[in-house]
PDB file of C-alpha atoms in Angstrom:
ATOM      1  CA  MET A  17      -1.078 -76.987  35.174  1.00 51.00           C
ATOM      2  CA  LYS A  18       0.164 -74.365  37.633  1.00 50.00           C
ATOM      3  CA  ASN A  19      -1.942 -72.078  39.481  1.00 50.00           C
ATOM      4  CA  SER A  20       0.142 -68.957  37.747  1.00 52.00           C
ATOM      5  CA  ASP A  21      -0.706 -70.460  34.381  1.00 61.00           C
ATOM      6  CA  SER A  22      -4.288 -71.165  35.286  1.00 76.00           C
ATOM      7  CA  ALA A  23      -4.762 -67.415  36.410  1.00 83.00           C
ATOM      8  CA  GLU A  24      -3.263 -66.419  32.865  1.00 83.00           C
ATOM      9  CA  VAL A  25      -5.535 -68.506  31.064  1.00 85.00           C
ATOM     10  CA  GLU A  26      -8.336 -67.331  32.928  1.00 88.00           C
ATOM     11  CA  SER A  27      -7.120 -63.717  32.449  1.00 91.00           C
ATOM     12  CA  LEU A  28      -7.063 -64.153  28.709  1.00 91.00           C
ATOM     13  CA  LYS A  29     -10.120 -65.911  28.509  1.00 91.00           C
ATOM     14  CA  ASN A  30     -11.687 -62.851  29.843  1.00 93.00           C
ATOM     15  CA  ASP A  31     -10.041 -60.648  27.634  1.00 93.00           C
ATOM     16  CA  ILE A  32     -11.298 -62.497  24.727  1.00 93.00           C
ATOM     17  CA  LEU A  33     -14.591 -62.173  25.869  1.00 93.00           C
ATOM     18  CA  ARG A  34     -14.570 -58.584  26.518  1.00 94.00           C
ATOM     19  CA  GLY A  35     -13.159 -58.086  22.896  1.00 92.00           C
ATOM     20  CA  ASN A  36     -16.057 -60.046  21.491  1.00 94.00           C
ATOM     21  CA  LEU A  37     -18.564 -58.122  23.339  1.00 94.00           C
ATOM     22  CA  SER A  38     -16.781 -54.896  22.163  1.00 94.00           C
ATOM     23  CA  ILE A  39     -17.170 -55.984  18.476  1.00 92.00           C
ATOM     24  CA  GLN A  40     -20.650 -57.167  18.941  1.00 93.00           C
ATOM     25  CA  ASN A  41     -21.453 -53.642  20.427  1.00 95.00           C
ATOM     26  CA  ILE A  42     -19.797 -52.049  17.286  1.00 93.00           C
ATOM     27  CA  LEU A  43     -22.059 -54.244  15.209  1.00 92.00           C
ATOM     28  CA  HIS A  44     -25.028 -53.260  16.798  1.00 92.00           C
ATOM     29  CA  LYS A  45     -24.229 -49.606  16.124  1.00 92.00           C
ATOM     30  CA  ILE A  46     -23.529 -49.980  12.397  1.00 90.00           C
ATOM     31  CA  GLN A  47     -26.938 -51.469  12.012  1.00 89.00           C
ATOM     32  CA  ASN A  48     -28.650 -48.303  12.987  1.00 88.00           C
ATOM     33  CA  PRO A  49     -30.552 -47.232  10.041  1.00 84.00           C
ATOM     34  CA  ASP A  50     -30.231 -43.365  10.799  1.00 85.00           C
ATOM     35  CA  ILE A  51     -26.410 -44.083  10.698  1.00 86.00           C
ATOM     36  CA  THR A  52     -24.117 -41.022   9.214  1.00 88.00           C
ATOM     37  CA  GLU A  53     -21.365 -41.385   6.888  1.00 88.00           C
ATOM     38  CA  SER A  54     -18.948 -40.158   9.487  1.00 90.00           C
ATOM     39  CA  ASP A  55     -20.417 -42.389  11.912  1.00 90.00           C
ATOM     40  CA  VAL A  56     -19.347 -45.326   9.434  1.00 90.00           C
ATOM     41  CA  VAL A  57     -15.736 -44.034   9.498  1.00 92.00           C
ATOM     42  CA  VAL A  58     -15.633 -43.753  13.202  1.00 93.00           C
ATOM     43  CA  LEU A  59     -17.131 -47.446  13.667  1.00 92.00           C
ATOM     44  CA  ASN A  60     -14.957 -48.718  11.390  1.00 94.00           C
ATOM     45  CA  SER A  61     -11.813 -47.489  12.929  1.00 94.00           C
ATOM     46  CA  GLU A  62     -13.048 -48.861  16.249  1.00 94.00           C
ATOM     47  CA  TYR A  63     -13.819 -52.181  14.837  1.00 93.00           C
ATOM     48  CA  ARG A  64     -10.263 -52.409  13.434  1.00 94.00           C
ATOM     49  CA  SER A  65      -8.727 -51.550  16.660  1.00 94.00           C
ATOM     50  CA  GLU A  66     -10.784 -54.162  18.642  1.00 94.00           C
ATOM     51  CA  PHE A  67     -10.217 -56.649  15.893  1.00 94.00           C
ATOM     52  CA  LYS A  68      -6.610 -56.567  16.078  1.00 94.00           C
ATOM     53  CA  GLN A  69      -6.528 -56.543  20.039  1.00 95.00           C
ATOM     54  CA  LEU A  70      -8.810 -59.553  20.119  1.00 93.00           C
ATOM     55  CA  LYS A  71      -6.976 -61.365  17.593  1.00 93.00           C
ATOM     56  CA  HIS A  72      -3.630 -60.633  19.716  1.00 94.00           C
ATOM     57  CA  CYS A  73      -5.141 -62.273  22.806  1.00 93.00           C
ATOM     58  CA  ILE A  74      -6.358 -65.291  20.986  1.00 92.00           C
ATOM     59  CA  ASP A  75      -2.835 -65.753  19.638  1.00 93.00           C
ATOM     60  CA  GLU A  76      -1.491 -65.475  23.245  1.00 91.00           C
ATOM     61  CA  PHE A  77      -3.994 -68.044  24.446  1.00 91.00           C
ATOM     62  CA  GLU A  78      -2.752 -70.415  21.850  1.00 89.00           C
ATOM     63  CA  LYS A  79       0.894 -70.118  22.839  1.00 89.00           C
ATOM     64  CA  VAL A  80       0.002 -70.896  26.466  1.00 86.00           C
ATOM     65  CA  ALA A  81      -2.321 -73.867  25.465  1.00 84.00           C
ATOM     66  CA  LYS A  82       0.565 -75.300  23.255  1.00 83.00           C
ATOM     67  CA  ASP A  83       2.927 -74.819  26.329  1.00 80.00           C
ATOM     68  CA  GLU A  84       0.641 -75.894  29.189  1.00 73.00           C
ATOM     69  CA  ASP A  85      -2.397 -77.972  27.868  1.00 63.00           C
ATOM     70  CA  ASP A  86      -1.947 -81.708  28.945  1.00 63.00           C
ATOM     71  CA  ASP A  87      -5.481 -82.968  28.154  1.00 67.00           C
ATOM     72  CA  GLY A  88      -6.487 -81.263  24.908  1.00 70.00           C
ATOM     73  CA  GLU A  89      -9.149 -78.961  26.688  1.00 77.00           C
ATOM     74  CA  LEU A  90      -7.310 -75.506  26.004  1.00 84.00           C
ATOM     75  CA  ALA A  91      -6.882 -76.776  22.005  1.00 86.00           C
ATOM     76  CA  GLU A  92     -10.518 -76.940  21.983  1.00 87.00           C
ATOM     77  CA  ASP A  93     -11.188 -73.395  23.212  1.00 88.00           C
ATOM     78  CA  VAL A  94      -8.642 -72.152  20.844  1.00 90.00           C
ATOM     79  CA  SER A  95     -10.387 -73.703  17.849  1.00 90.00           C
ATOM     80  CA  LEU A  96     -13.742 -72.335  19.308  1.00 92.00           C
ATOM     81  CA  PHE A  97     -12.191 -68.692  19.657  1.00 92.00           C
ATOM     82  CA  ARG A  98     -10.738 -68.733  16.113  1.00 92.00           C
ATOM     83  CA  ASN A  99     -14.233 -69.767  14.789  1.00 94.00           C
ATOM     84  CA  GLN A 100     -15.875 -67.188  16.867  1.00 93.00           C
ATOM     85  CA  LEU A 101     -13.469 -64.425  15.324  1.00 93.00           C
ATOM     86  CA  THR A 102     -13.950 -65.675  11.966  1.00 94.00           C
ATOM     87  CA  SER A 103     -17.739 -65.329  12.466  1.00 94.00           C
ATOM     88  CA  LEU A 104     -17.666 -61.733  13.840  1.00 92.00           C
ATOM     89  CA  GLN A 105     -15.290 -60.796  10.986  1.00 93.00           C
ATOM     90  CA  SER A 106     -17.829 -62.075   8.295  1.00 94.00           C
ATOM     91  CA  ALA A 107     -20.965 -60.597  10.174  1.00 93.00           C
ATOM     92  CA  PHE A 108     -18.938 -57.048  10.503  1.00 93.00           C
ATOM     93  CA  ARG A 109     -18.140 -57.110   6.571  1.00 93.00           C
ATOM     94  CA  LYS A 110     -21.788 -57.917   5.862  1.00 94.00           C
ATOM     95  CA  ALA A 111     -23.107 -55.354   8.318  1.00 91.00           C
ATOM     96  CA  ASN A 112     -20.484 -52.753   6.830  1.00 92.00           C
ATOM     97  CA  VAL A 113     -21.396 -53.382   3.241  1.00 92.00           C
ATOM     98  CA  GLN A 114     -25.228 -52.933   4.015  1.00 91.00           C
ATOM     99  CA  CYS A 115     -24.590 -49.786   5.950  1.00 90.00           C
ATOM    100  CA  GLN A 116     -22.775 -48.339   3.134  1.00 88.00           C
ATOM    101  CA  LEU A 117     -25.328 -49.013   0.801  1.00 90.00           C
ATOM    102  CA  THR A 118     -27.952 -47.565   3.300  1.00 87.00           C
ATOM    103  CA  VAL A 119     -25.821 -44.277   3.365  1.00 86.00           C
ATOM    104  CA  SER A 120     -25.303 -44.138   0.019  1.00 86.00           C
ATOM    105  CA  MET A 121     -28.974 -44.634  -0.696  1.00 86.00           C
ATOM    106  CA  LYS A 122     -29.816 -41.874   1.977  1.00 82.00           C
ATOM    107  CA  ASN A 123     -27.332 -39.500   0.059  1.00 80.00           C
ATOM    108  CA  LYS A 124     -28.885 -40.185  -3.319  1.00 79.00           C
ATOM    109  CA  ALA A 125     -32.399 -39.477  -1.879  1.00 75.00           C
ATOM    110  CA  GLU A 126     -31.590 -36.036  -0.473  1.00 72.00           C
ATOM    111  CA  LEU A 127     -29.832 -35.172  -4.016  1.00 73.00           C
ATOM    112  CA  PHE A 128     -33.149 -36.177  -5.717  1.00 68.00           C
ATOM    113  CA  TYR A 129     -35.551 -34.925  -3.042  1.00 61.00           C
ATOM    114  CA  SER A 130     -37.294 -32.648  -5.269  1.00 52.00           C
ATOM    115  CA  ASN A 131     -37.061 -35.017  -8.337  1.00 55.00           C
ATOM    116  CA  PRO A 132     -40.383 -36.604  -9.709  1.00 53.00           C
ATOM    117  CA  GLU A 133     -38.881 -39.989  -8.835  1.00 58.00           C
ATOM    118  CA  GLU A 134     -38.613 -39.134  -5.242  1.00 55.00           C
ATOM    119  CA  MET A 135     -41.760 -41.570  -4.476  1.00 54.00           C
ATOM    120  CA  GLU A 136     -39.841 -44.781  -6.169  1.00 62.00           C
ATOM    121  CA  ILE A 137     -36.579 -43.644  -4.430  1.00 63.00           C
ATOM    122  CA  ARG A 138     -38.360 -43.570  -0.860  1.00 61.00           C
ATOM    123  CA  SER A 139     -40.096 -46.919  -1.957  1.00 62.00           C
ATOM    124  CA  ARG A 140     -36.631 -48.672  -2.713  1.00 71.00           C
ATOM    125  CA  GLN A 141     -35.071 -47.049   0.710  1.00 71.00           C
ATOM    126  CA  THR A 142     -38.102 -48.767   2.594  1.00 68.00           C
ATOM    127  CA  LYS A 143     -37.277 -52.134   0.772  1.00 67.00           C
ATOM    128  CA  SER A 144     -33.471 -51.750   1.823  1.00 72.00           C
ATOM    129  CA  LYS A 145     -34.508 -50.968   5.390  1.00 71.00           C
ATOM    130  CA  GLU A 146     -36.765 -54.074   5.762  1.00 74.00           C
ATOM    131  CA  GLU A 147     -33.859 -56.081   4.406  1.00 78.00           C
ATOM    132  CA  LEU A 148     -31.357 -54.325   6.665  1.00 77.00           C
ATOM    133  CA  ILE A 149     -33.849 -55.009   9.689  1.00 83.00           C
ATOM    134  CA  LYS A 150     -33.895 -58.728   8.695  1.00 78.00           C
ATOM    135  CA  MET A 151     -30.124 -59.060   8.366  1.00 76.00           C
ATOM    136  CA  SER A 152     -29.438 -57.415  11.622  1.00 71.00           C
ATOM    137  CA  THR A 153     -31.965 -59.727  13.271  1.00 79.00           C
ATOM    138  CA  ASN A 154     -29.935 -62.866  11.672  1.00 77.00           C
ATOM    139  CA  VAL A 155     -26.799 -61.357  12.797  1.00 73.00           C
ATOM    140  CA  THR A 156     -27.909 -60.680  16.415  1.00 78.00           C
ATOM    141  CA  THR A 157     -29.148 -64.322  16.737  1.00 80.00           C
ATOM    142  CA  ASN A 158     -25.687 -65.443  15.558  1.00 75.00           C
ATOM    143  CA  LEU A 159     -23.994 -63.208  18.189  1.00 78.00           C
ATOM    144  CA  ARG A 160     -26.428 -64.224  20.787  1.00 80.00           C
ATOM    145  CA  ASN A 161     -25.490 -67.824  20.116  1.00 78.00           C
ATOM    146  CA  ILE A 162     -21.542 -66.814  19.919  1.00 78.00           C
ATOM    147  CA  SER A 163     -21.979 -65.381  23.325  1.00 72.00           C
ATOM    148  CA  GLN A 164     -23.789 -68.452  24.933  1.00 80.00           C
ATOM    149  CA  SER A 165     -21.022 -70.733  23.716  1.00 74.00           C
ATOM    150  CA  MET A 166     -18.590 -68.869  25.161  1.00 74.00           C
ATOM    151  CA  ALA A 167     -20.392 -68.694  28.510  1.00 73.00           C
ATOM    152  CA  SER A 168     -20.768 -72.378  28.487  1.00 75.00           C
ATOM    153  CA  VAL A 169     -17.239 -72.760  27.623  1.00 67.00           C
ATOM    154  CA  LEU A 170     -16.275 -70.637  30.942  1.00 71.00           C
ATOM    155  CA  GLU A 171     -18.699 -72.641  33.106  1.00 75.00           C
ATOM    156  CA  GLN A 172     -17.247 -75.756  31.753  1.00 77.00           C
ATOM    157  CA  ASN A 173     -13.444 -74.289  32.658  1.00 66.00           C
ATOM    158  CA  ARG A 174     -14.797 -73.423  36.419  1.00 74.00           C
ATOM    159  CA  GLY A 175     -16.347 -76.995  36.867  1.00 69.00           C
ATOM    160  CA  THR A 176     -12.876 -78.567  35.568  1.00 68.00           C
ATOM    161  CA  LEU A 177     -11.083 -76.396  38.058  1.00 69.00           C
ATOM    162  CA  GLU A 178     -13.302 -77.427  40.915  1.00 75.00           C
ATOM    163  CA  VAL A 179     -13.042 -81.163  40.051  1.00 67.00           C
ATOM    164  CA  LEU A 180      -9.168 -80.591  39.921  1.00 62.00           C
ATOM    165  CA  ALA A 181      -9.220 -78.984  43.281  1.00 69.00           C
ATOM    166  CA  GLN A 182     -11.002 -81.953  44.816  1.00 75.00           C
ATOM    167  CA  SER A 183      -8.828 -84.414  42.811  1.00 62.00           C
ATOM    168  CA  SER A 184      -5.783 -82.877  44.359  1.00 64.00           C
ATOM    169  CA  ASN A 185      -7.299 -82.844  47.951  1.00 70.00           C
ATOM    170  CA  THR A 186      -8.085 -86.720  47.397  1.00 65.00           C
ATOM    171  CA  VAL A 187      -4.387 -87.459  46.407  1.00 52.00           C
ATOM    172  CA  SER A 188      -2.871 -85.419  49.244  1.00 67.00           C
ATOM    173  CA  ASP A 189      -5.253 -87.503  51.733  1.00 66.00           C
ATOM    174  CA  THR A 190      -4.031 -90.759  49.975  1.00 59.00           C
ATOM    175  CA  GLN A 191      -0.609 -89.693  50.378  1.00 69.00           C
ATOM    176  CA  ASP A 192      -0.998 -89.357  53.987  1.00 70.00           C
ATOM    177  CA  GLU A 193      -2.532 -92.426  54.465  1.00 62.00           C
ATOM    178  CA  PHE A 194      -0.019 -94.248  52.654  1.00 59.00           C
ATOM    179  CA  LYS A 195       2.599 -92.466  54.988  1.00 73.00           C
ATOM    180  CA  VAL A 196       1.013 -93.738  58.076  1.00 67.00           C
ATOM    181  CA  MET A 197       0.941 -97.278  56.833  1.00 61.00           C
ATOM    182  CA  GLY A 198       4.524 -97.138  55.790  1.00 66.00           C
ATOM    183  CA  SER A 199       5.333 -96.240  59.295  1.00 71.00           C
ATOM    184  CA  ALA A 200       3.262 -98.893  60.727  1.00 61.00           C
ATOM    185  CA  LEU A 201       5.156-101.279  58.459  1.00 61.00           C
ATOM    186  CA  ILE A 202       8.590-100.463  59.240  1.00 76.00           C
ATOM    187  CA  THR A 203       7.733-100.839  63.262  1.00 71.00           C
ATOM    188  CA  THR A 204       6.153-103.966  62.482  1.00 58.00           C
ATOM    189  CA  LYS A 205       9.292-105.054  60.501  1.00 62.00           C
ATOM    190  CA  LYS A 206      11.505-104.000  63.707  1.00 69.00           C
ATOM    191  CA  LEU A 207       9.320-105.869  66.298  1.00 59.00           C
ATOM    192  CA  VAL A 208       9.061-108.985  63.977  1.00 51.00           C
ATOM    193  CA  SER A 209      13.144-108.920  63.845  1.00 65.00           C
ATOM    194  CA  ARG A 210      13.474-108.231  67.444  1.00 65.00           C
ATOM    195  CA  PHE A 211      11.092-111.091  68.400  1.00 55.00           C
ATOM    196  CA  GLY A 212      13.206-113.312  66.025  1.00 57.00           C
ATOM    197  CA  ARG A 213      16.267-113.019  67.701  1.00 61.00           C
ATOM    198  CA  ARG A 214      15.022-113.549  70.961  1.00 62.00           C
ATOM    199  CA  GLU A 215      13.313-116.906  70.173  1.00 62.00           C
ATOM    200  CA  THR A 216      16.849-118.016  68.619  1.00 70.00           C
ATOM    201  CA  THR A 217      18.551-117.007  71.861  1.00 70.00           C
ATOM    202  CA  ASP A 218      15.953-118.806  73.892  1.00 67.00           C
ATOM    203  CA  LEU A 219      16.530-121.856  71.812  1.00 73.00           C
ATOM    204  CA  ILE A 220      20.305-121.712  72.411  1.00 75.00           C
ATOM    205  CA  LEU A 221      19.797-121.444  76.168  1.00 75.00           C
ATOM    206  CA  ILE A 222      17.083-124.432  76.356  1.00 78.00           C
ATOM    207  CA  VAL A 223      19.712-126.821  74.292  1.00 73.00           C
ATOM    208  CA  LEU A 224      22.684-125.716  76.635  1.00 78.00           C
ATOM    209  CA  ALA A 225      20.394-126.429  79.650  1.00 73.00           C
ATOM    210  CA  LEU A 226      19.391-129.894  78.274  1.00 74.00           C
ATOM    211  CA  ALA A 227      22.943-130.618  77.469  1.00 75.00           C
ATOM    212  CA  ALA A 228      24.134-129.619  81.188  1.00 74.00           C
ATOM    213  CA  PHE A 229      21.087-131.782  82.278  1.00 74.00           C
ATOM    214  CA  PHE A 230      22.120-134.916  80.551  1.00 73.00           C
ATOM    215  CA  ALA A 231      25.713-134.376  81.265  1.00 75.00           C
ATOM    216  CA  ALA A 232      24.959-134.354  85.064  1.00 75.00           C
ATOM    217  CA  CYS A 233      22.820-137.383  84.808  1.00 76.00           C
ATOM    218  CA  VAL A 234      25.566-139.094  83.010  1.00 72.00           C
ATOM    219  CA  TYR A 235      28.176-138.009  85.694  1.00 72.00           C
ATOM    220  CA  VAL A 236      25.645-139.129  88.577  1.00 71.00           C
ATOM    221  CA  ILE A 237      25.344-142.577  86.862  1.00 76.00           C
ATOM    222  CA  GLN A 238      28.945-143.135  86.388  1.00 73.00           C
ATOM    223  CA  LYS A 239      29.765-142.527  90.019  1.00 69.00           C
ATOM    224  CA  ARG A 240      27.192-144.690  91.312  1.00 67.00           C
ATOM    225  CA  MET A 241      28.497-147.235  88.891  1.00 68.00           C
ATOM    226  CA  PHE A 242      32.274-147.265  89.924  1.00 60.00           C
TER     227      PHE A 242
END
């Protein structure tokens, strides 16, 4: 993966993390037992905007993963982000329904405040608040697990980038060593070739010298005999 592509991946991951945190913050606000009907309208509008932006970031991340992912790690990240998006969507829907119920019960309580059935309504409201607190605790736990998972993914990616950088340095060093060995082999080949030519020349000279010596010997013997 190129450095520019790696930077784009990290930027998208940061955007996705910020989007998740923004939606978690909205979830925390909408679980407030004292929330008003106008607050619910505002929070729903903020949620739709953040959810749309987060989904767009995940879609862009998936495009980059399809184009640049060689070992399948980015595909795993895409799957994780999709699952987290679905979990956030489900958690918000549940929290929103419970919030609407709480607001509705508060409005009814105000309408029937002077009614003899006031105590019964308050009792039901108290039970609803307890259930809301319990649900809020469960949602908060789930969101905390999601945040930990995302932090773990980011840490693994940082470790992977460090390993890739070390591997790249090792490959570069190995290439330099091969270049040095190649130069040494070429020099050795030239020397061997040069020595081979010299040995052939020396052998020819020795043969010629021996031939001249024997010719001289024959000539001298012939002179003495005749």
